[in-house]
PDB file of C-alpha atoms in Angstrom:
ATOM      1  CA  MET A   1     -32.842 -14.576  17.327  1.00  0.00           C
ATOM      2  CA  ASP A   2     -31.143 -11.346  16.363  1.00  0.00           C
ATOM      3  CA  PHE A   3     -31.214  -8.631  18.910  1.00  0.00           C
ATOM      4  CA  ASN A   4     -30.176  -5.013  19.072  1.00  0.00           C
ATOM      5  CA  LYS A   5     -27.768  -5.192  21.907  1.00  0.00           C
ATOM      6  CA  ASP A   6     -28.305  -1.615  23.142  1.00  0.00           C
ATOM      7  CA  THR A   7     -31.978  -2.054  23.102  1.00  0.00           C
ATOM      8  CA  ALA A   8     -31.752  -5.415  24.783  1.00  0.00           C
ATOM      9  CA  LYS A   9     -29.669  -4.066  27.653  1.00  0.00           C
ATOM     10  CA  LYS A  10     -31.567  -0.971  28.119  1.00  0.00           C
ATOM     11  CA  THR A  11     -34.824  -3.076  28.362  1.00  0.00           C
ATOM     12  CA  ALA A  12     -33.161  -5.245  31.003  1.00  0.00           C
ATOM     13  CA  GLU A  13     -31.982  -2.256  32.807  1.00  0.00           C
ATOM     14  CA  LEU A  14     -35.296  -0.594  33.026  1.00  0.00           C
ATOM     15  CA  LEU A  15     -37.095  -3.793  34.054  1.00  0.00           C
ATOM     16  CA  LEU A  16     -34.583  -4.195  36.889  1.00  0.00           C
ATOM     17  CA  GLN A  17     -34.835  -0.512  37.943  1.00  0.00           C
ATOM     18  CA  ILE A  18     -38.480  -0.562  38.396  1.00  0.00           C
ATOM     19  CA  LYS A  19     -38.408  -4.129  39.871  1.00  0.00           C
ATOM     20  CA  ALA A  20     -40.672  -5.558  37.072  1.00  0.00           C
ATOM     21  CA  ILE A  21     -37.810  -8.234  37.073  1.00  0.00           C
ATOM     22  CA  LYS A  22     -36.647  -9.289  40.652  1.00  0.00           C
ATOM     23  CA  LEU A  23     -33.571 -11.415  41.238  1.00  0.00           C
ATOM     24  CA  SER A  24     -33.455 -13.309  44.342  1.00  0.00           C
ATOM     25  CA  PRO A  25     -30.912 -16.301  44.142  1.00  0.00           C
ATOM     26  CA  LYS A  26     -30.838 -16.675  48.032  1.00  0.00           C
ATOM     27  CA  GLU A  27     -34.539 -16.554  48.644  1.00  0.00           C
ATOM     28  CA  PRO A  28     -36.170 -18.096  45.555  1.00  0.00           C
ATOM     29  CA  PHE A  29     -39.818 -17.455  44.374  1.00  0.00           C
ATOM     30  CA  THR A  30     -42.248 -20.142  43.770  1.00  0.00           C
ATOM     31  CA  TRP A  31     -44.112 -19.892  40.486  1.00  0.00           C
ATOM     32  CA  ALA A  32     -47.730 -21.114  39.838  1.00  0.00           C
ATOM     33  CA  SER A  33     -46.317 -24.095  38.166  1.00  0.00           C
ATOM     34  CA  GLY A  34     -44.508 -25.121  41.480  1.00  0.00           C
ATOM     35  CA  TRP A  35     -41.203 -24.312  40.210  1.00  0.00           C
ATOM     36  CA  LYS A  36     -38.674 -22.662  42.575  1.00  0.00           C
ATOM     37  CA  SER A  37     -37.123 -19.823  40.737  1.00  0.00           C
ATOM     38  CA  PRO A  38     -34.363 -17.154  41.497  1.00  0.00           C
ATOM     39  CA  ILE A  39     -36.214 -14.618  39.140  1.00  0.00           C
ATOM     40  CA  TYR A  40     -39.699 -13.290  39.095  1.00  0.00           C
ATOM     41  CA  CYS A  41     -40.918 -11.303  36.163  1.00  0.00           C
ATOM     42  CA  ASP A  42     -44.166  -9.092  36.231  1.00  0.00           C
ATOM     43  CA  ASN A  43     -43.985  -6.686  33.277  1.00  0.00           C
ATOM     44  CA  ARG A  44     -47.428  -5.151  34.051  1.00  0.00           C
ATOM     45  CA  ILE A  45     -45.482  -2.974  36.539  1.00  0.00           C
ATOM     46  CA  THR A  46     -44.022  -1.090  33.478  1.00  0.00           C
ATOM     47  CA  LEU A  47     -47.454   0.651  32.971  1.00  0.00           C
ATOM     48  CA  SER A  48     -47.008   2.591  36.075  1.00  0.00           C
ATOM     49  CA  TYR A  49     -43.896   4.262  34.742  1.00  0.00           C
ATOM     50  CA  PRO A  50     -44.666   6.432  31.707  1.00  0.00           C
ATOM     51  CA  PRO A  51     -41.079   6.704  30.513  1.00  0.00           C
ATOM     52  CA  VAL A  52     -40.660   2.939  30.671  1.00  0.00           C
ATOM     53  CA  ARG A  53     -43.994   2.053  28.973  1.00  0.00           C
ATOM     54  CA  ASN A  54     -43.291   4.686  26.191  1.00  0.00           C
ATOM     55  CA  PHE A  55     -39.938   3.198  25.540  1.00  0.00           C
ATOM     56  CA  LEU A  56     -41.370  -0.319  25.291  1.00  0.00           C
ATOM     57  CA  LYS A  57     -44.126   0.887  23.182  1.00  0.00           C
ATOM     58  CA  GLN A  58     -41.965   2.635  20.661  1.00  0.00           C
ATOM     59  CA  GLU A  59     -39.411  -0.216  20.499  1.00  0.00           C
ATOM     60  CA  ILE A  60     -42.117  -2.938  20.079  1.00  0.00           C
ATOM     61  CA  ALA A  61     -43.770  -0.895  17.281  1.00  0.00           C
ATOM     62  CA  LYS A  62     -40.455  -0.532  15.629  1.00  0.00           C
ATOM     63  CA  LEU A  63     -39.701  -4.296  15.946  1.00  0.00           C
ATOM     64  CA  VAL A  64     -43.026  -5.103  14.469  1.00  0.00           C
ATOM     65  CA  GLU A  65     -42.563  -3.080  11.453  1.00  0.00           C
ATOM     66  CA  GLU A  66     -38.946  -4.106  10.886  1.00  0.00           C
ATOM     67  CA  LYS A  67     -39.833  -7.761  11.064  1.00  0.00           C
ATOM     68  CA  HIS A  68     -43.360  -7.944   9.743  1.00  0.00           C
ATOM     69  CA  GLY A  69     -44.307  -4.578   8.044  1.00  0.00           C
ATOM     70  CA  LYS A  70     -47.338  -2.743   9.199  1.00  0.00           C
ATOM     71  CA  PRO A  71     -49.936  -5.280  10.179  1.00  0.00           C
ATOM     72  CA  ASP A  72     -53.620  -4.828   9.623  1.00  0.00           C
ATOM     73  CA  VAL A  73     -54.335  -5.595  13.384  1.00  0.00           C
ATOM     74  CA  ILE A  74     -52.382  -5.863  16.626  1.00  0.00           C
ATOM     75  CA  ALA A  75     -53.461  -8.754  18.946  1.00  0.00           C
ATOM     76  CA  GLY A  76     -52.638  -8.668  22.630  1.00  0.00           C
ATOM     77  CA  VAL A  77     -52.618 -11.920  24.809  1.00  0.00           C
ATOM     78  CA  ALA A  78     -54.894 -11.601  27.813  1.00  0.00           C
ATOM     79  CA  THR A  79     -54.376 -10.382  30.408  1.00  0.00           C
ATOM     80  CA  GLY A  80     -50.711  -9.380  30.767  1.00  0.00           C
ATOM     81  CA  ALA A  81     -50.290  -8.079  27.343  1.00  0.00           C
ATOM     82  CA  ILE A  82     -53.638  -6.111  26.703  1.00  0.00           C
ATOM     83  CA  ALA A  83     -52.284  -2.757  27.840  1.00  0.00           C
ATOM     84  CA  ILE A  84     -48.964  -2.854  26.044  1.00  0.00           C
ATOM     85  CA  GLY A  85     -50.746  -4.230  22.926  1.00  0.00           C
ATOM     86  CA  ILE A  86     -53.107  -1.305  22.975  1.00  0.00           C
ATOM     87  CA  LEU A  87     -50.264   1.214  23.243  1.00  0.00           C
ATOM     88  CA  VAL A  88     -48.346  -0.400  20.295  1.00  0.00           C
ATOM     89  CA  ALA A  89     -51.546  -0.493  18.180  1.00  0.00           C
ATOM     90  CA  GLN A  90     -51.969   3.130  18.936  1.00  0.00           C
ATOM     91  CA  GLU A  91     -48.444   3.889  18.008  1.00  0.00           C
ATOM     92  CA  LEU A  92     -48.841   2.088  14.779  1.00  0.00           C
ATOM     93  CA  GLY A  93     -52.228   3.574  14.079  1.00  0.00           C
ATOM     94  CA  VAL A  94     -53.959   0.166  13.566  1.00  0.00           C
ATOM     95  CA  PRO A  95     -56.985  -1.603  15.206  1.00  0.00           C
ATOM     96  CA  PHE A  96     -56.473  -3.759  18.388  1.00  0.00           C
ATOM     97  CA  VAL A  97     -58.022  -7.131  19.623  1.00  0.00           C
ATOM     98  CA  TYR A  98     -57.149  -9.282  22.455  1.00  0.00           C
ATOM     99  CA  VAL A  99     -57.342 -13.054  22.948  1.00  0.00           C
ATOM    100  CA  ARG A 100     -58.473 -14.765  26.056  1.00  0.00           C
ATOM    101  CA  PRO A 101     -57.115 -18.186  27.145  1.00  0.00           C
ATOM    102  CA  GLU A 102     -60.464 -19.639  26.221  1.00  0.00           C
ATOM    103  CA  PRO A 103     -63.806 -18.610  25.031  1.00  0.00           C
ATOM    104  CA  LYS A 104     -66.161 -16.890  27.551  1.00  0.00           C
ATOM    105  CA  LYS A 105     -68.740 -19.209  29.160  1.00  0.00           C
ATOM    106  CA  HIS A 106     -71.475 -16.707  28.551  1.00  0.00           C
ATOM    107  CA  GLY A 107     -72.785 -13.882  26.231  1.00  0.00           C
ATOM    108  CA  ARG A 108     -71.274 -14.251  22.766  1.00  0.00           C
ATOM    109  CA  GLN A 109     -68.732 -16.765  24.085  1.00  0.00           C
ATOM    110  CA  ASN A 110     -65.843 -14.798  22.391  1.00  0.00           C
ATOM    111  CA  GLN A 111     -62.278 -15.898  22.730  1.00  0.00           C
ATOM    112  CA  ILE A 112     -61.105 -12.911  20.470  1.00  0.00           C
ATOM    113  CA  GLU A 113     -62.408  -9.567  21.790  1.00  0.00           C
ATOM    114  CA  GLY A 114     -62.693  -7.002  19.130  1.00  0.00           C
ATOM    115  CA  HIS A 115     -63.267  -6.784  15.351  1.00  0.00           C
ATOM    116  CA  ILE A 116     -60.983  -8.959  13.152  1.00  0.00           C
ATOM    117  CA  GLU A 117     -61.759 -10.003   9.682  1.00  0.00           C
ATOM    118  CA  SER A 118     -60.617 -13.111   7.728  1.00  0.00           C
ATOM    119  CA  GLY A 119     -57.240 -12.756   5.974  1.00  0.00           C
ATOM    120  CA  GLN A 120     -56.083  -9.781   7.904  1.00  0.00           C
ATOM    121  CA  ASN A 121     -52.353  -9.649   8.838  1.00  0.00           C
ATOM    122  CA  VAL A 122     -52.002  -9.967  12.534  1.00  0.00           C
ATOM    123  CA  VAL A 123     -48.915  -9.485  14.818  1.00  0.00           C
ATOM    124  CA  VAL A 124     -49.306 -10.739  18.300  1.00  0.00           C
ATOM    125  CA  ILE A 125     -47.870  -8.886  21.364  1.00  0.00           C
ATOM    126  CA  GLU A 126     -46.879 -10.629  24.543  1.00  0.00           C
ATOM    127  CA  ASP A 127     -45.335  -9.385  27.862  1.00  0.00           C
ATOM    128  CA  LEU A 128     -43.423 -12.380  28.795  1.00  0.00           C
ATOM    129  CA  ILE A 129     -42.441 -15.718  27.268  1.00  0.00           C
ATOM    130  CA  SER A 130     -41.885 -18.847  29.376  1.00  0.00           C
ATOM    131  CA  THR A 131     -42.794 -22.033  27.776  1.00  0.00           C
ATOM    132  CA  GLY A 132     -44.803 -20.305  25.128  1.00  0.00           C
ATOM    133  CA  LYS A 133     -47.850 -22.450  25.698  1.00  0.00           C
ATOM    134  CA  SER A 134     -50.458 -19.666  26.469  1.00  0.00           C
ATOM    135  CA  SER A 135     -49.017 -17.461  23.763  1.00  0.00           C
ATOM    136  CA  LEU A 136     -49.330 -20.058  21.158  1.00  0.00           C
ATOM    137  CA  ASN A 137     -52.986 -20.805  22.295  1.00  0.00           C
ATOM    138  CA  ALA A 138     -53.766 -17.190  21.351  1.00  0.00           C
ATOM    139  CA  VAL A 139     -52.149 -17.713  18.014  1.00  0.00           C
ATOM    140  CA  LYS A 140     -54.179 -20.817  17.463  1.00  0.00           C
ATOM    141  CA  ALA A 141     -57.469 -18.964  18.093  1.00  0.00           C
ATOM    142  CA  LEU A 142     -56.505 -16.261  15.595  1.00  0.00           C
ATOM    143  CA  LYS A 143     -55.749 -18.732  12.962  1.00  0.00           C
ATOM    144  CA  GLU A 144     -59.058 -20.521  13.601  1.00  0.00           C
ATOM    145  CA  ALA A 145     -60.733 -17.056  12.982  1.00  0.00           C
ATOM    146  CA  HIS A 146     -58.727 -17.108   9.542  1.00  0.00           C
ATOM    147  CA  ALA A 147     -56.428 -14.332  10.476  1.00  0.00           C
ATOM    148  CA  ASN A 148     -52.831 -14.330   8.875  1.00  0.00           C
ATOM    149  CA  VAL A 149     -50.548 -14.338  12.002  1.00  0.00           C
ATOM    150  CA  LYS A 150     -47.335 -12.819  10.906  1.00  0.00           C
ATOM    151  CA  GLY A 151     -45.442 -13.430  13.992  1.00  0.00           C
ATOM    152  CA  MET A 152     -45.055 -12.550  17.779  1.00  0.00           C
ATOM    153  CA  VAL A 153     -43.184  -9.784  19.560  1.00  0.00           C
ATOM    154  CA  ALA A 154     -42.658  -9.880  23.259  1.00  0.00           C
ATOM    155  CA  ILE A 155     -40.953  -7.833  25.913  1.00  0.00           C
ATOM    156  CA  PHE A 156     -38.969 -10.435  27.523  1.00  0.00           C
ATOM    157  CA  SER A 157     -38.238 -14.145  27.191  1.00  0.00           C
ATOM    158  CA  TYR A 158     -36.578 -16.628  29.619  1.00  0.00           C
ATOM    159  CA  GLY A 159     -35.125 -18.419  26.668  1.00  0.00           C
ATOM    160  CA  PHE A 160     -36.188 -21.964  27.641  1.00  0.00           C
ATOM    161  CA  SER A 161     -35.495 -24.431  24.997  1.00  0.00           C
ATOM    162  CA  ILE A 162     -38.953 -25.794  25.348  1.00  0.00           C
ATOM    163  CA  ALA A 163     -40.367 -22.457  24.134  1.00  0.00           C
ATOM    164  CA  SER A 164     -38.038 -22.412  21.111  1.00  0.00           C
ATOM    165  CA  GLU A 165     -39.269 -25.947  20.447  1.00  0.00           C
ATOM    166  CA  ASN A 166     -42.917 -24.936  20.667  1.00  0.00           C
ATOM    167  CA  PHE A 167     -42.610 -21.771  18.579  1.00  0.00           C
ATOM    168  CA  LYS A 168     -40.716 -23.701  15.928  1.00  0.00           C
ATOM    169  CA  ALA A 169     -43.198 -26.506  15.798  1.00  0.00           C
ATOM    170  CA  ASP A 170     -46.152 -24.205  15.364  1.00  0.00           C
ATOM    171  CA  GLY A 171     -44.284 -22.216  12.691  1.00  0.00           C
ATOM    172  CA  VAL A 172     -44.479 -19.042  14.508  1.00  0.00           C
ATOM    173  CA  GLU A 173     -41.675 -16.350  14.486  1.00  0.00           C
ATOM    174  CA  LEU A 174     -40.955 -15.025  17.944  1.00  0.00           C
ATOM    175  CA  THR A 175     -38.970 -11.729  18.369  1.00  0.00           C
ATOM    176  CA  THR A 176     -38.298 -10.078  21.893  1.00  0.00           C
ATOM    177  CA  LEU A 177     -36.806  -6.893  23.026  1.00  0.00           C
ATOM    178  CA  SER A 178     -34.647  -8.535  25.638  1.00  0.00           C
ATOM    179  CA  ASN A 179     -33.934 -11.986  26.985  1.00  0.00           C
ATOM    180  CA  TYR A 180     -32.301 -13.812  29.961  1.00  0.00           C
ATOM    181  CA  GLU A 181     -28.675 -13.597  28.765  1.00  0.00           C
ATOM    182  CA  TYR A 182     -28.848  -9.945  28.223  1.00  0.00           C
ATOM    183  CA  LEU A 183     -30.666  -9.600  31.766  1.00  0.00           C
ATOM    184  CA  LEU A 184     -27.789 -11.386  33.519  1.00  0.00           C
ATOM    185  CA  GLU A 185     -25.306  -9.345  31.621  1.00  0.00           C
ATOM    186  CA  GLN A 186     -26.938  -6.083  32.566  1.00  0.00           C
ATOM    187  CA  ALA A 187     -27.588  -7.285  36.233  1.00  0.00           C
ATOM    188  CA  LEU A 188     -23.949  -8.005  36.564  1.00  0.00           C
ATOM    189  CA  ASP A 189     -22.647  -4.864  34.933  1.00  0.00           C
ATOM    190  CA  SER A 190     -24.978  -2.760  37.171  1.00  0.00           C
ATOM    191  CA  LYS A 191     -24.139  -4.715  40.252  1.00  0.00           C
ATOM    192  CA  TYR A 192     -27.621  -5.886  40.934  1.00  0.00           C
ATOM    193  CA  ILE A 193     -25.980  -9.365  41.361  1.00  0.00           C
ATOM    194  CA  THR A 194     -22.592 -10.816  42.391  1.00  0.00           C
ATOM    195  CA  SER A 195     -20.641 -13.331  40.212  1.00  0.00           C
ATOM    196  CA  GLU A 196     -21.517 -16.104  42.653  1.00  0.00           C
ATOM    197  CA  GLU A 197     -25.259 -15.172  42.191  1.00  0.00           C
ATOM    198  CA  LEU A 198     -24.731 -15.083  38.355  1.00  0.00           C
ATOM    199  CA  ARG A 199     -23.749 -18.796  38.525  1.00  0.00           C
ATOM    200  CA  THR A 200     -26.852 -19.744  40.478  1.00  0.00           C
ATOM    201  CA  LEU A 201     -28.990 -17.816  37.925  1.00  0.00           C
ATOM    202  CA  GLU A 202     -27.189 -19.580  34.975  1.00  0.00           C
ATOM    203  CA  ASP A 203     -27.627 -22.985  36.612  1.00  0.00           C
ATOM    204  CA  TRP A 204     -31.328 -22.413  37.213  1.00  0.00           C
ATOM    205  CA  ARG A 205     -32.012 -21.630  33.542  1.00  0.00           C
ATOM    206  CA  ILE A 206     -30.374 -25.057  32.412  1.00  0.00           C
ATOM    207  CA  GLU A 207     -32.983 -27.058  34.076  1.00  0.00           C
ATOM    208  CA  PRO A 208     -35.613 -24.923  35.958  1.00  0.00           C
ATOM    209  CA  SER A 209     -37.885 -27.762  36.721  1.00  0.00           C
ATOM    210  CA  LYS A 210     -35.250 -29.762  38.494  1.00  0.00           C
ATOM    211  CA  TRP A 211     -33.623 -26.714  40.315  1.00  0.00           C
ATOM    212  CA  LYS A 212     -36.296 -26.960  42.970  1.00  0.00           C
ATOM    213  CA  GLN A 213     -34.957 -30.620  43.850  1.00  0.00           C
ATOM    214  CA  ASN A 214     -31.226 -29.393  44.003  1.00  0.00           C
ATOM    215  CA  GLU A 215     -32.239 -26.734  46.590  1.00  0.00           C
ATOM    216  CA  LYS A 216     -33.737 -29.287  49.020  1.00  0.00           C
TER     217      LYS A 216
END
């Protein structure tokens, strides 16, 4: 994946500044999956900082057009990417829909909320990519609605190999503003972490599911 280095580093710096990304090698977080992790990312925090959300909105909109042209519709993945997806759709002047993890159990039982037509070109917006499973579930729903999914653009990716494999298997092009490598580079440059902590963070990314066992 090609990156604009300046954009990637600025994105990482902003996420670190507002603590949307927290690095804690000495006191790891526990993810919902049960993984122990020295990093935690919650990009919804960006919505509380107008300069940050405006930067992300503009840069994502630019990436969407550079990679895929102006789409007919922007789709956000619920719930984390609904707000940033709306902002990007507004920036591009196109309609917006969002995709639930599964159809509602009541009412019209929609999985896609909003109006979308068969054959429309859609770019999916995500806030964070880990394994890519939930993101690709949204793509599947859009394809089942006969939308033409051009690709996905996200704020940040951990860069797990399983995610790359999943996106490749489903034939979906993923582009992100920043990723784990740029985050660590920026965190070290800005002295958020030490060289020793950098090694811990690099080790975790190699086999995150087993890192928990190593810390026992």
